[in-house]
Amino acid sequence: MLEATMSVGPLKTILKGLQAVGEESILEFSPDGLLIRLVDTNRVKVLQVSADSDAFDSYQCEGTHRLGVMLSRIKDITKSLTTKDTIDMKYSDSKFIMSAKDMERTIKLLRLELLYDLKSMPSYDFTFNTEIESSKEIRDYLKTLDKIPVFQIAVKENGMAWETLEKEEQISWKPTLDLKTEDDFSLLFTTQHMSDIVAATSKESIKVRGADGLPLEFQWTPHEGIQMTGLIAPRV
């Protein structure tokens, strides 16, 4: 049994992040809250969303329920709602129902065996761990790239530089941060993939971890009780 109510604002943030990665997802409700892990079809991007029970206006869940859904079906019911509204979620008798105001929708459940099921986030031996003061700085830089498809992130002992590859008209950004590493390396990333990973950010601070040849990890808290962790693999 599941009965939960969430404000529309946090729910829309969750959907925005997930839909930038994929469309079919497994929602795992437990007494602790909601957990979602989604991998894109090319295995380049991973996003984990963890919403503890405090992220909901009200939350009651007996046992663990893993529900396969099309995210667009959930988004449909939020389209006419504002951030001041709330949405109710109920699961019982194998039916998942979402309702708000006078609207109600039964969400068709997908067969779990047909969905990619990431049981846990990959673990890596990262060599640096830093924090960017505002995630908006990342999105602002990516917007300036316009149609430039690829850029690099250069990591050095005392900092980090995001740079396009064309030296004559290079667009670079060197965020102010505290970064200490003995490594000196550069990683190539696809601009669109990076934009997708940070799609659900706003102006909050964002933690960044990485290492030579490994995916870059981003972690942020968009709303109280909600944590998002994204991984993006570098181009080979």
C-alpha atoms as one frame of an Amber mdcrd trajectory, in Angstrom:
protein
   0.000   0.000   0.000   1.186   3.483  -0.882  -0.440   6.815  -0.155   1.643
   9.917  -0.728   1.259  13.598  -1.509   3.988  15.727  -3.071   4.142  19.370
  -4.079   4.126  19.823  -7.846   7.334  21.898  -7.887   9.649  19.114  -6.641
   7.834  16.544  -8.782   8.365  18.626 -11.924  12.056  18.963 -11.053  12.363
  15.190 -10.705  10.599  14.619 -14.030  12.751  17.204 -15.819  15.924  15.479
 -14.706  14.739  11.986 -15.511  13.274  12.797 -18.926  16.577  14.334 -19.990
  18.048  10.854 -19.568  15.236   8.499 -20.619  11.515   7.844 -20.724  10.911
   4.428 -19.163  11.754   4.251 -15.474  11.320   2.144 -12.350   9.927   3.993
  -9.335  10.883   2.247  -6.098   8.696   3.276  -3.174   9.659   2.029   0.287
   8.972   3.153   3.867  12.066   5.390   3.544  10.846   7.226   0.442  11.287
   7.124  -3.333  14.374   5.907  -5.217  14.855   6.074  -8.984  17.875   5.130
 -11.118  17.766   5.733 -14.854  20.330   4.966 -17.577  20.152   6.281 -21.130
  20.078   3.838 -24.057  23.709   4.535 -24.971  24.947   3.927 -21.397  26.508
   7.407 -21.332  24.345   9.053 -18.656  23.037   7.820 -15.310  20.768   9.754
 -12.974  19.753   8.717  -9.467  16.964  10.498  -7.628  16.511   9.896  -3.914
  13.521  11.510  -2.196  13.167  10.648   1.477   9.795  10.679   3.189  10.355
  14.286   4.343  10.328  15.408   0.696   6.600  14.602   0.593   3.778  16.596
   2.131   2.521  13.274   3.479   3.859   9.770   3.029   2.692   6.280   4.022
   4.156   3.163   2.457   3.948  -0.441   3.609   6.612  -2.632   2.070   8.535
  -1.950  -1.128   6.790  -1.337  -4.439   8.727  -1.206  -7.720   6.628   0.346
 -10.469   7.655   0.557 -14.118   6.226   3.659 -15.764   6.389   5.911 -18.807
   7.429   9.277 -17.390   5.369  11.146 -19.978   2.199   9.677 -18.448   3.083
  11.271 -15.115   4.092  14.556 -16.742   0.705  14.780 -18.506  -1.164  15.225
 -15.246   1.234  17.961 -14.055   0.965  20.159 -17.158  -1.961  22.243 -15.946
  -0.732  22.445 -12.347   1.321  25.175 -10.695   4.069  24.864  -8.104   1.496
  25.759  -5.428  -0.511  22.614  -6.192  -0.016  19.123  -4.805  -0.445  15.724
  -6.390  -1.617  12.524  -4.704  -0.144   9.099  -5.447  -1.772   5.814  -4.506
  -0.802   2.226  -5.179  -2.927  -0.723  -4.178  -4.383  -3.808  -5.859  -1.716
  -3.492  -8.594  -3.010  -0.056  -9.637  -1.005   3.168  -9.564  -3.225   6.252
  -9.483  -2.215   9.915  -9.504  -4.689  12.694  -8.822  -4.735  16.477  -8.460
  -7.634  18.885  -8.100 -10.502  17.136  -9.915  -8.255  15.094 -12.216  -7.314
  11.467 -11.752  -5.192   9.231 -13.908  -4.415   5.548 -13.663  -0.814   5.072
 -14.761  -0.298   1.956 -16.863   2.500  -0.117 -15.346   5.240  -1.597 -17.510
   6.653  -5.073 -17.092   9.785  -4.768 -14.971  11.569  -7.579 -16.789  11.495
  -5.494 -19.983  13.168  -2.467 -18.367  16.860  -1.897 -17.678  17.174  -2.254
 -13.922  20.234  -0.603 -12.385  20.468  -2.113  -8.907  23.056   0.348  -7.567
  25.126   3.318  -8.683  28.567   2.448 -10.096  31.450   3.012  -7.690  34.743
   4.573  -8.776  38.060   5.587  -7.224  37.817   9.311  -7.879  40.970  11.387
  -7.463  39.361  14.777  -6.916  36.325  16.052  -5.059  35.253  19.680  -5.369
  32.189  21.918  -5.352  30.917  24.596  -7.731  29.072  27.374  -5.948  26.163
  27.621  -8.386  25.007  24.971 -10.846  23.671  27.799 -12.999  27.265  28.592
 -13.956  27.516  25.199 -15.643  24.304  25.702 -17.615  25.346  29.241 -18.588
  28.625  27.961 -20.013  26.917  25.186 -21.956  24.469  27.702 -23.450  27.335
  29.765 -24.841  28.575  26.754 -26.791  25.453  26.918 -28.990  26.062  24.317
 -31.726  29.559  23.289 -30.630  29.069  19.538 -30.086  32.133  18.672 -27.996
  34.231  20.366 -25.314  36.860  19.315 -22.825  37.340  19.633 -19.090  40.990
  20.065 -18.140  41.879  19.211 -14.552  45.129  20.423 -13.061  46.674  20.495
  -9.618  45.025  23.762  -8.607  41.912  24.048 -10.721  39.614  23.112 -13.558
  38.945  24.616 -16.995  36.012  23.926 -19.325  37.203  24.618 -22.874  36.162
  24.242 -26.487  38.696  22.578 -28.767  39.080  25.398 -31.318  42.042  27.405
 -30.038  41.546  30.443 -32.305  38.011  31.085 -31.018  38.106  29.135 -27.789
  35.300  29.505 -25.256  36.578  28.744 -21.778  35.315  28.847 -18.232  37.408
  28.459 -15.104  35.113  28.099 -12.092  36.261  29.397  -8.734  36.653  26.312
  -6.568  38.887  24.449  -4.154  40.415  21.537  -6.044  43.455  19.564  -4.993
  44.728  16.669  -7.064  48.065  15.267  -8.154  46.642  14.384 -11.567  46.804
  16.480 -14.724  44.398  15.347 -17.435  41.643  16.326 -19.874  38.341  14.639
 -20.659  36.113  15.143 -23.699  32.340  15.430 -23.281  29.378  15.836 -25.593
  27.709  19.190 -24.959  24.166  17.807 -25.193  24.872  14.939 -22.822  26.314
  17.330 -20.244  23.281  19.619 -20.620  21.023  16.628 -20.004  22.795  15.636
 -16.795  22.393  19.101 -15.226  18.925  19.773 -16.679  17.243  19.593 -13.262
  19.596  22.020 -11.543  18.722  25.593 -10.609  21.140  27.788  -8.631  22.148
  25.372  -5.877  25.745  24.370  -5.228  26.847  21.195  -6.956  29.527  18.693
  -5.951  31.814  17.317  -8.645  34.026  14.225  -8.487  36.183  12.635 -11.144
  39.422  11.034 -12.269  41.377  10.483 -15.464  39.440   8.217 -17.833  36.429
   7.866 -15.516  32.900   9.300 -15.637  32.315  12.666 -14.016  29.916  12.654
 -11.058  27.628  15.533 -10.088  25.547  15.645  -6.904  23.085  18.312  -5.780
  20.001  18.945  -3.640  17.279  20.697  -5.688  14.663  20.594  -2.909  14.664
  19.690   0.756  14.761  15.913   1.153  15.677  15.286  -2.510  19.164  14.415
  -3.710  20.190  13.922  -7.328  23.365  12.203  -8.502  24.377  12.180 -12.148
  27.183  10.338 -13.921  28.364  11.169 -17.427  30.938   9.131 -19.313  33.672
  10.930 -21.290  34.018  10.453 -25.018  36.573   7.848 -25.980
